[in-house]
Amino acid sequence: MTDNYELLTEASAATYIGNQPGLCRLIDPATTTSSEIGDGNLNLVFVCTDAQGRSLVLKQSLPYVRIVGPDWPLTADRSTYEAIGLRVAADASPQTAPIFYGYDRSQHVLAMEDLSHLTVWRTALNDGQINSGAADIVGAHVARTAFATSVLGRSNEDFRLAIADSTNPHMCRITEDLVFTEPLTDHEHNEFSSELRDFVVTLTSDRRLTAEVTRLKTEYMTRCEALVHGDFHTGSFMIGEGPSPELKAIDAEFSAYGPIGFDLGMLIGNINFAHARAVALGREEQASWLVEFPARMWLAFAQEFTKLWPERIDPLVDDGYRDVWLARIQSDAIGFAGCESVRRIVGFAKVSDIEDLPPSEHLLAARTVLNVAHRLLTDPPAQIDDTMFS
Ligand code: SR1
Ligand code: MG
């Protein structure tokens, strides 16, 4: 699945930079020191800083899933798709993407802006942070990247070529298995406390729910509307402080063409976790903000999409179709939020929002998340509104 290449270390990162003329213009390799800070599920991440304080990040794919080890091999070519996703976001929405310095395909290394002055969004949420304008920022980000990569922003030929270039089969397969299939089957990846067993079995064997997840999985696999980020959870963002924070989407190795509502739904699912945590910990102000988050993000998305609409390339995409499309994106997002909510409680790659809670709060929060998911998948609201987490 993967070729031979050399894994970077804290000691070798400066030498690597020294061999890359494009990077030597940004940072002095002779005085560079590096520190490996990767805390995600998959990759190596090095923050490299020189004596003048200039810095950048090198991200390298490991040939396996980091949190499991070599027993779960994984194509290092995922960085090729991450490069596509990062370039698209940097072009279409530079305010919400890291500056992208380049990609070395032979070594599976991406070079980008150092964002270590920011915090992983999930960590900030877990600590109780509130950023009132974050939903507006993310909604507009999704609209801009979706518009730019769909038939609205690309010529017919470029659109089809882009689908082919970003097909990303191995990473999409992970999503197909982990987000949709495994949580609803008797899979070894599934793990949850014994007190939840009866509840989980009842929920995941509800035929209305399994039918809806099957439908959504097929939509994810077949409806190539735009380049989606593909792993749009709160661990895939870096955030600053304040009402209108610096907010950057990172970790785009799951990029592929798919339904535009997929990213919106992933994020709503993760806001569901943050909300359940806030409620379990009695953080009322944070919980109220998070209840309003999905509708506010949706509004920002729809407004930005509508603002961009007059710039569309294909003259046959008429104004009436915009509202049809928006309605479908909205209903997709509700369903995908349900899938992500089930998956992170039942299946692989749990989230610290829920897992780090003390046992009794953990149980309460997990049940709350699953109840919300069940409703989103079997009796969905007509629109994304403030009742989604009720
Ligand atoms: C094997 S990868 C597990 C999960 O980590 C990533 O962040 C994605 O969410 C993926 O599903
Ligand atoms: Mg990630």
Tab-separated table of C-alpha atoms and ligand atoms in Angstrom:
chain	number	residue	atom	x	y	z
A	1	MET	CA	0.000	0.000	0.000
A	2	THR	CA	2.874	2.378	0.761
A	3	ASP	CA	6.345	2.962	-0.579
A	4	ASN	CA	9.612	3.339	1.298
A	5	TYR	CA	10.349	6.781	2.635
A	6	GLU	CA	12.162	8.203	5.609
A	7	LEU	CA	10.222	9.229	8.659
A	8	LEU	CA	11.232	12.616	10.031
A	9	THR	CA	12.452	12.980	13.605
A	10	GLU	CA	12.957	16.059	15.782
A	11	ALA	CA	16.665	15.713	14.963
A	12	SER	CA	16.273	15.333	11.174
A	13	ALA	CA	13.583	17.973	10.475
A	14	ALA	CA	16.092	20.857	10.176
A	15	THR	CA	18.209	18.863	7.698
A	16	TYR	CA	15.069	18.123	5.712
A	17	ILE	CA	14.286	21.850	5.553
A	18	GLY	CA	17.868	22.530	4.472
A	19	ASN	CA	17.293	20.333	1.427
A	20	GLN	CA	14.127	22.207	0.393
A	21	PRO	CA	15.030	25.545	-1.264
A	22	GLY	CA	11.449	26.790	-0.969
A	23	LEU	CA	11.439	26.258	2.784
A	24	CYS	CA	14.936	27.753	3.329
A	25	ARG	CA	13.477	31.088	2.220
A	26	LEU	CA	11.038	30.932	5.146
A	27	ILE	CA	13.222	29.653	7.958
A	28	ASP	CA	16.983	29.236	8.595
A	29	PRO	CA	17.736	25.507	8.784
A	30	ALA	CA	21.121	26.133	10.424
A	31	THR	CA	19.431	27.418	13.603
A	32	THR	CA	16.168	25.451	13.404
A	33	THR	CA	14.990	23.234	16.247
A	34	SER	CA	11.924	20.985	16.024
A	35	SER	CA	9.417	19.514	18.339
A	36	GLU	CA	6.955	16.745	17.462
A	37	ILE	CA	3.514	17.792	18.664
A	38	GLY	CA	1.163	15.413	16.810
A	39	ASP	CA	-1.710	14.416	19.075
A	40	GLY	CA	-4.152	13.278	16.408
A	41	ASN	CA	-5.011	9.773	15.298
A	42	LEU	CA	-2.781	9.516	12.240
A	43	ASN	CA	0.317	11.622	11.552
A	44	LEU	CA	3.624	13.127	12.656
A	45	VAL	CA	3.538	16.911	13.159
A	46	PHE	CA	6.689	18.985	13.757
A	47	VAL	CA	6.805	22.627	14.788
A	48	CYS	CA	10.118	23.984	13.487
A	49	THR	CA	11.495	27.311	14.779
A	50	ASP	CA	14.717	29.157	13.932
A	51	ALA	CA	16.837	31.518	16.055
A	52	GLN	CA	15.003	34.566	14.659
A	53	GLY	CA	11.688	33.123	15.815
A	54	ARG	CA	10.473	32.256	12.335
A	55	SER	CA	8.532	29.008	12.270
A	56	LEU	CA	6.573	26.552	10.148
A	57	VAL	CA	4.947	23.159	10.543
A	58	LEU	CA	5.932	19.956	8.763
A	59	LYS	CA	3.274	17.272	8.696
A	60	GLN	CA	4.213	13.769	7.541
A	61	SER	CA	1.965	10.764	7.025
A	62	LEU	CA	2.948	7.661	8.947
A	63	PRO	CA	2.398	4.452	6.944
A	64	TYR	CA	-0.085	3.318	9.601
A	65	VAL	CA	-2.754	4.634	11.962
A	66	ARG	CA	-0.785	6.366	14.722
A	67	ILE	CA	-3.114	5.537	17.608
A	68	VAL	CA	-3.087	1.825	16.699
A	69	GLY	CA	0.427	1.289	15.305
A	70	PRO	CA	1.787	-0.782	12.385
A	71	ASP	CA	-0.987	-3.381	12.859
A	72	TRP	CA	-3.291	-0.983	10.995
A	73	PRO	CA	-1.376	-0.024	7.816
A	74	LEU	CA	-2.625	3.071	6.022
A	75	THR	CA	-1.573	4.640	2.753
A	76	ALA	CA	0.858	7.521	3.214
A	77	ASP	CA	-0.528	8.889	-0.057
A	78	ARG	CA	-3.273	10.467	2.010
A	79	SER	CA	-1.032	13.536	2.157
A	80	THR	CA	-1.604	13.996	-1.600
A	81	TYR	CA	-5.303	14.520	-0.874
A	82	GLU	CA	-4.537	16.694	2.113
A	83	ALA	CA	-2.424	18.898	-0.172
A	84	ILE	CA	-5.411	19.265	-2.505
A	85	GLY	CA	-7.716	20.131	0.394
A	86	LEU	CA	-5.287	22.639	1.907
A	87	ARG	CA	-4.694	24.379	-1.435
A	88	VAL	CA	-8.414	24.654	-2.122
A	89	ALA	CA	-9.142	26.085	1.310
A	90	ALA	CA	-6.184	28.488	1.167
A	91	ASP	CA	-7.423	29.806	-2.207
A	92	ALA	CA	-11.154	29.926	-1.513
A	93	SER	CA	-11.128	30.920	2.152
A	94	PRO	CA	-7.652	32.148	3.182
A	95	GLN	CA	-8.931	33.661	6.415
A	96	THR	CA	-9.908	30.209	7.729
A	97	ALA	CA	-7.055	28.080	6.312
A	98	PRO	CA	-3.381	27.769	7.211
A	99	ILE	CA	-0.918	29.287	4.754
A	100	PHE	CA	0.196	26.353	2.629
A	101	TYR	CA	3.913	26.348	1.765
A	102	GLY	CA	4.159	23.179	-0.304
A	103	TYR	CA	4.019	19.423	-0.607
A	104	ASP	CA	6.829	16.891	-1.069
A	105	ARG	CA	5.117	13.860	-2.531
A	106	SER	CA	8.149	11.549	-2.340
A	107	GLN	CA	8.435	11.970	1.445
A	108	HIS	CA	4.712	12.578	2.128
A	109	VAL	CA	5.534	15.879	3.831
A	110	LEU	CA	3.304	18.960	3.863
A	111	ALA	CA	4.706	22.343	4.910
A	112	MET	CA	2.343	24.940	6.311
A	113	GLU	CA	1.872	27.849	8.661
A	114	ASP	CA	2.679	27.299	12.326
A	115	LEU	CA	-0.582	27.723	14.245
A	116	SER	CA	0.793	26.896	17.664
A	117	HIS	CA	-0.378	30.274	19.009
A	118	LEU	CA	-3.879	28.789	18.651
A	119	THR	CA	-5.557	25.912	20.551
A	120	VAL	CA	-7.191	22.764	19.184
A	121	TRP	CA	-10.858	23.739	19.187
A	122	ARG	CA	-11.987	20.564	20.975
A	123	THR	CA	-9.550	21.314	23.816
A	124	ALA	CA	-10.828	24.891	24.074
A	125	LEU	CA	-14.441	23.673	24.153
A	126	ASN	CA	-13.596	21.063	26.779
A	127	ASP	CA	-12.133	23.859	28.900
A	128	GLY	CA	-15.398	25.785	28.644
A	129	GLN	CA	-14.378	28.384	26.041
A	130	ILE	CA	-17.123	30.374	24.315
A	131	ASN	CA	-16.542	32.086	20.938
A	132	SER	CA	-19.869	33.614	19.970
A	133	GLY	CA	-18.961	34.285	16.312
A	134	ALA	CA	-17.335	30.926	15.534
A	135	ALA	CA	-20.470	29.512	13.897
A	136	ASP	CA	-20.599	32.422	11.416
A	137	ILE	CA	-16.956	31.893	10.514
A	138	VAL	CA	-17.270	28.138	9.910
A	139	GLY	CA	-20.537	28.433	7.978
A	140	ALA	CA	-18.995	30.969	5.600
A	141	HIS	CA	-15.870	28.805	5.241
A	142	VAL	CA	-17.889	25.781	4.110
A	143	ALA	CA	-19.896	27.917	1.661
A	144	ARG	CA	-16.762	29.377	0.076
A	145	THR	CA	-14.935	26.059	-0.361
A	146	ALA	CA	-18.080	24.266	-1.537
A	147	PHE	CA	-18.925	26.970	-4.054
A	148	ALA	CA	-15.381	27.108	-5.429
A	149	THR	CA	-15.132	23.352	-6.005
A	150	SER	CA	-18.691	22.642	-7.235
A	151	VAL	CA	-20.148	23.178	-10.706
A	152	LEU	CA	-20.850	26.717	-9.543
A	153	GLY	CA	-17.174	27.609	-9.311
A	154	ARG	CA	-15.526	25.249	-11.795
A	155	SER	CA	-15.961	24.678	-15.496
A	156	ASN	CA	-17.611	21.366	-16.395
A	157	GLU	CA	-14.285	19.888	-17.473
A	158	ASP	CA	-12.371	21.107	-14.408
A	159	PHE	CA	-15.123	19.836	-12.142
A	160	ARG	CA	-14.915	16.297	-13.504
A	161	LEU	CA	-11.113	16.315	-13.487
A	162	ALA	CA	-11.108	17.503	-9.889
A	163	ILE	CA	-13.377	14.615	-8.865
A	164	ALA	CA	-10.910	12.198	-10.444
A	165	ASP	CA	-7.858	13.877	-8.863
A	166	SER	CA	-9.328	13.782	-5.364
A	167	THR	CA	-10.937	10.368	-5.348
A	168	ASN	CA	-9.078	9.352	-2.112
A	169	PRO	CA	-10.415	5.772	-1.915
A	170	HIS	CA	-8.553	4.518	1.164
A	171	MET	CA	-9.458	7.423	3.426
A	172	CYS	CA	-13.055	7.460	2.211
A	173	ARG	CA	-13.227	3.744	2.969
A	174	ILE	CA	-12.256	4.514	6.575
A	175	THR	CA	-15.149	6.962	6.798
A	176	GLU	CA	-17.555	4.535	5.132
A	177	ASP	CA	-16.617	1.866	7.672
A	178	LEU	CA	-16.105	3.912	10.830
A	179	VAL	CA	-18.838	6.518	10.501
A	180	PHE	CA	-21.586	4.497	8.856
A	181	THR	CA	-21.165	0.718	8.950
A	182	GLU	CA	-19.263	-0.409	12.027
A	183	PRO	CA	-21.355	1.328	14.729
A	184	LEU	CA	-24.445	-0.486	13.450
A	185	THR	CA	-22.831	-3.909	13.266
A	186	ASP	CA	-21.225	-6.233	15.785
A	187	HIS	CA	-17.709	-4.943	15.134
A	188	GLU	CA	-14.581	-5.323	17.265
A	189	HIS	CA	-13.997	-1.561	17.081
A	190	ASN	CA	-17.196	-0.889	19.010
A	191	GLU	CA	-16.684	-0.177	22.691
A	192	PHE	CA	-18.895	1.430	25.333
A	193	SER	CA	-19.688	0.988	28.990
A	194	SER	CA	-21.828	-2.026	29.953
A	195	GLU	CA	-24.510	0.311	31.403
A	196	LEU	CA	-25.112	1.576	27.871
A	197	ARG	CA	-25.385	-1.854	26.224
A	198	ASP	CA	-29.186	-2.301	26.209
A	199	PHE	CA	-29.689	1.277	25.118
A	200	VAL	CA	-27.159	0.985	22.284
A	201	VAL	CA	-28.603	-2.334	21.078
A	202	THR	CA	-32.155	-0.937	21.007
A	203	LEU	CA	-31.031	2.164	19.176
A	204	THR	CA	-28.743	0.571	16.605
A	205	SER	CA	-31.230	-2.149	15.742
A	206	ASP	CA	-34.046	0.324	15.020
A	207	ARG	CA	-34.809	-0.366	11.364
A	208	ARG	CA	-35.732	3.260	10.671
A	209	LEU	CA	-32.310	4.300	11.898
A	210	THR	CA	-30.367	1.620	10.011
A	211	ALA	CA	-32.239	2.427	6.806
A	212	GLU	CA	-31.439	6.135	7.138
A	213	VAL	CA	-27.745	5.515	7.862
A	214	THR	CA	-27.584	3.201	4.849
A	215	ARG	CA	-29.122	5.923	2.693
A	216	LEU	CA	-26.688	8.532	4.003
A	217	LYS	CA	-23.699	6.245	3.454
A	218	THR	CA	-24.760	5.817	-0.164
A	219	GLU	CA	-25.142	9.577	-0.521
A	220	TYR	CA	-21.645	10.066	0.926
A	221	MET	CA	-20.219	7.565	-1.555
A	222	THR	CA	-22.025	8.674	-4.683
A	223	ARG	CA	-23.078	12.330	-4.571
A	224	CYS	CA	-20.028	14.312	-5.664
A	225	GLU	CA	-21.256	17.881	-5.151
A	226	ALA	CA	-18.066	19.584	-4.012
A	227	LEU	CA	-14.716	18.910	-2.375
A	228	VAL	CA	-15.518	18.260	1.262
A	229	HIS	CA	-12.945	18.392	4.054
A	230	GLY	CA	-14.182	14.975	5.143
A	231	ASP	CA	-13.125	15.057	8.807
A	232	PHE	CA	-14.730	18.287	9.925
A	233	HIS	CA	-14.765	17.750	13.682
A	234	THR	CA	-13.627	20.173	16.376
A	235	GLY	CA	-10.229	18.440	16.571
A	236	SER	CA	-9.646	19.538	12.965
A	237	PHE	CA	-9.649	23.255	13.835
A	238	MET	CA	-7.267	25.585	15.627
A	239	ILE	CA	-8.920	28.508	17.393
A	240	GLY	CA	-7.974	31.743	19.160
A	241	GLU	CA	-9.958	33.636	21.751
A	242	GLY	CA	-12.734	36.194	21.707
A	243	PRO	CA	-16.091	36.571	19.985
A	244	SER	CA	-14.660	36.576	16.467
A	245	PRO	CA	-11.622	34.339	16.883
A	246	GLU	CA	-8.894	33.343	14.505
A	247	LEU	CA	-10.163	29.948	13.307
A	248	LYS	CA	-8.308	27.643	10.913
A	249	ALA	CA	-9.448	24.320	9.442
A	250	ILE	CA	-6.586	21.796	9.400
A	251	ASP	CA	-6.138	18.031	8.841
A	252	ALA	CA	-7.618	17.674	5.381
A	253	GLU	CA	-6.419	14.143	4.564
A	254	PHE	CA	-10.008	12.901	4.188
A	255	SER	CA	-10.700	15.431	1.390
A	256	ALA	CA	-12.764	14.040	-1.457
A	257	TYR	CA	-15.805	14.977	-3.498
A	258	GLY	CA	-19.006	14.360	-1.570
A	259	PRO	CA	-22.271	15.923	-0.393
A	260	ILE	CA	-21.782	19.509	0.817
A	261	GLY	CA	-23.873	18.727	3.906
A	262	PHE	CA	-21.305	16.176	5.072
A	263	ASP	CA	-18.930	18.721	6.623
A	264	LEU	CA	-21.766	20.735	8.159
A	265	GLY	CA	-23.222	17.550	9.654
A	266	MET	CA	-19.880	16.330	11.027
A	267	LEU	CA	-19.431	19.608	12.826
A	268	ILE	CA	-22.979	19.652	14.202
A	269	GLY	CA	-22.357	16.121	15.529
A	270	ASN	CA	-19.265	17.356	17.329
A	271	ILE	CA	-21.067	20.396	18.692
A	272	ASN	CA	-23.583	17.861	20.022
A	273	PHE	CA	-20.732	16.287	22.055
A	274	ALA	CA	-19.532	19.668	23.317
A	275	HIS	CA	-23.102	20.601	24.251
A	276	ALA	CA	-23.713	17.320	26.123
A	277	ARG	CA	-20.469	17.906	28.028
A	278	ALA	CA	-21.440	21.478	28.895
A	279	VAL	CA	-24.831	20.307	30.189
A	280	ALA	CA	-23.287	17.434	32.180
A	281	LEU	CA	-20.853	19.859	33.823
A	282	GLY	CA	-23.529	22.495	34.512
A	283	ARG	CA	-21.924	25.091	32.215
A	284	GLU	CA	-25.125	26.920	31.355
A	285	GLU	CA	-23.708	29.820	29.376
A	286	GLN	CA	-21.611	27.547	27.178
A	287	ALA	CA	-24.533	25.149	26.697
A	288	SER	CA	-26.828	28.008	25.567
A	289	TRP	CA	-24.253	29.174	23.029
A	290	LEU	CA	-23.803	25.631	21.691
A	291	VAL	CA	-27.577	25.083	21.337
A	292	GLU	CA	-27.685	28.053	18.984
A	293	PHE	CA	-24.546	27.054	17.098
A	294	PRO	CA	-26.045	24.784	14.363
A	295	ALA	CA	-28.727	27.265	13.245
A	296	ARG	CA	-26.261	30.134	13.263
A	297	MET	CA	-23.727	28.136	11.246
A	298	TRP	CA	-26.437	27.127	8.791
A	299	LEU	CA	-27.581	30.739	8.359
A	300	ALA	CA	-24.000	31.884	7.732
A	301	PHE	CA	-23.508	29.065	5.229
A	302	ALA	CA	-26.751	29.853	3.359
A	303	GLN	CA	-26.037	33.604	3.325
A	304	GLU	CA	-22.510	33.159	1.948
A	305	PHE	CA	-23.673	30.577	-0.601
A	306	THR	CA	-26.412	32.971	-1.723
A	307	LYS	CA	-23.967	35.893	-1.873
A	308	LEU	CA	-21.644	33.874	-4.133
A	309	TRP	CA	-24.465	32.500	-6.306
A	310	PRO	CA	-24.411	35.338	-8.933
A	311	GLU	CA	-20.771	34.404	-9.681
A	312	ARG	CA	-21.714	30.859	-10.771
A	313	ILE	CA	-20.182	29.619	-13.995
A	314	ASP	CA	-22.850	27.330	-15.429
A	315	PRO	CA	-25.698	29.473	-16.854
A	316	LEU	CA	-28.132	26.571	-16.598
A	317	VAL	CA	-27.937	26.560	-12.814
A	318	ASP	CA	-30.900	28.876	-12.357
A	319	ASP	CA	-31.967	30.854	-9.294
A	320	GLY	CA	-34.851	28.542	-8.413
A	321	TYR	CA	-32.486	25.634	-8.122
A	322	ARG	CA	-30.469	27.378	-5.411
A	323	ASP	CA	-33.233	26.940	-2.839
A	324	VAL	CA	-33.809	23.301	-3.833
A	325	TRP	CA	-30.097	22.654	-3.392
A	326	LEU	CA	-29.906	24.501	-0.078
A	327	ALA	CA	-32.843	22.489	1.279
A	328	ARG	CA	-31.128	19.234	0.379
A	329	ILE	CA	-27.810	20.308	1.912
A	330	GLN	CA	-29.689	21.188	5.098
A	331	SER	CA	-31.451	17.863	5.374
A	332	ASP	CA	-28.235	15.959	4.553
A	333	ALA	CA	-26.407	17.853	7.308
A	334	ILE	CA	-29.031	16.831	9.870
A	335	GLY	CA	-28.610	13.159	8.922
A	336	PHE	CA	-24.809	13.223	8.881
A	337	ALA	CA	-24.847	14.890	12.312
A	338	GLY	CA	-26.817	11.881	13.559
A	339	CYS	CA	-24.326	9.390	12.053
A	340	GLU	CA	-21.311	11.165	13.577
A	341	SER	CA	-23.060	11.335	16.949
A	342	VAL	CA	-23.687	7.578	17.046
A	343	ARG	CA	-20.257	6.725	15.758
A	344	ARG	CA	-18.139	8.552	18.356
A	345	ILE	CA	-20.091	7.011	21.244
A	346	VAL	CA	-20.363	3.449	19.902
A	347	GLY	CA	-17.510	3.021	17.428
A	348	PHE	CA	-13.845	3.788	16.867
A	349	ALA	CA	-12.045	7.092	17.598
A	350	LYS	CA	-13.881	8.392	20.636
A	351	VAL	CA	-13.928	12.065	21.627
A	352	SER	CA	-12.464	13.582	24.781
A	353	ASP	CA	-15.549	15.806	25.242
A	354	ILE	CA	-17.378	12.691	26.448
A	355	GLU	CA	-14.592	10.275	27.378
A	356	ASP	CA	-12.864	12.619	29.829
A	357	LEU	CA	-16.015	13.179	31.904
A	358	PRO	CA	-16.264	11.526	35.330
A	359	PRO	CA	-18.223	8.189	35.149
A	360	SER	CA	-21.726	9.399	36.091
A	361	GLU	CA	-21.536	12.513	33.891
A	362	HIS	CA	-20.070	10.357	31.126
A	363	LEU	CA	-23.070	8.063	31.145
A	364	LEU	CA	-25.513	10.957	31.184
A	365	ALA	CA	-23.734	12.743	28.332
A	366	ALA	CA	-23.428	9.585	26.198
A	367	ARG	CA	-27.161	8.866	26.580
A	368	THR	CA	-28.028	12.454	25.724
A	369	VAL	CA	-25.891	12.340	22.581
A	370	LEU	CA	-27.452	9.040	21.468
A	371	ASN	CA	-30.996	10.265	22.097
A	372	VAL	CA	-30.310	13.314	19.959
A	373	ALA	CA	-28.784	11.102	17.257
A	374	HIS	CA	-31.776	8.773	17.266
A	375	ARG	CA	-34.148	11.674	16.729
A	376	LEU	CA	-32.019	13.259	13.999
A	377	LEU	CA	-32.012	9.955	12.113
A	378	THR	CA	-35.572	8.731	12.674
A	379	ASP	CA	-37.655	11.885	13.196
A	380	PRO	CA	-35.508	14.720	11.864
A	381	PRO	CA	-36.468	18.370	12.342
A	382	ALA	CA	-37.603	20.161	9.181
A	383	GLN	CA	-34.671	22.503	9.476
A	384	ILE	CA	-31.501	23.128	11.425
A	385	ASP	CA	-32.748	25.029	14.453
A	386	ASP	CA	-32.214	25.526	18.185
A	387	THR	CA	-34.154	22.333	19.021
A	388	MET	CA	-31.602	19.990	17.496
A	389	PHE	CA	-30.043	18.974	20.797
A	390	SER	CA	-33.312	18.762	22.760
B	1	SR1	C1	-8.372	5.373	11.608
B	1	SR1	S1	-8.702	7.026	11.608
B	1	SR1	C2	-9.878	7.300	12.851
B	1	SR1	C3	-10.494	8.625	12.794
B	1	SR1	O1	-9.524	9.639	12.993
B	1	SR1	C4	-9.749	10.689	12.076
B	1	SR1	O2	-9.637	11.932	12.663
B	1	SR1	C5	-11.099	10.450	11.483
B	1	SR1	O3	-12.122	11.021	12.253
B	1	SR1	C6	-11.159	8.983	11.479
B	1	SR1	O4	-12.450	8.485	11.348
B	2	MG	MG	-7.349	14.532	12.045
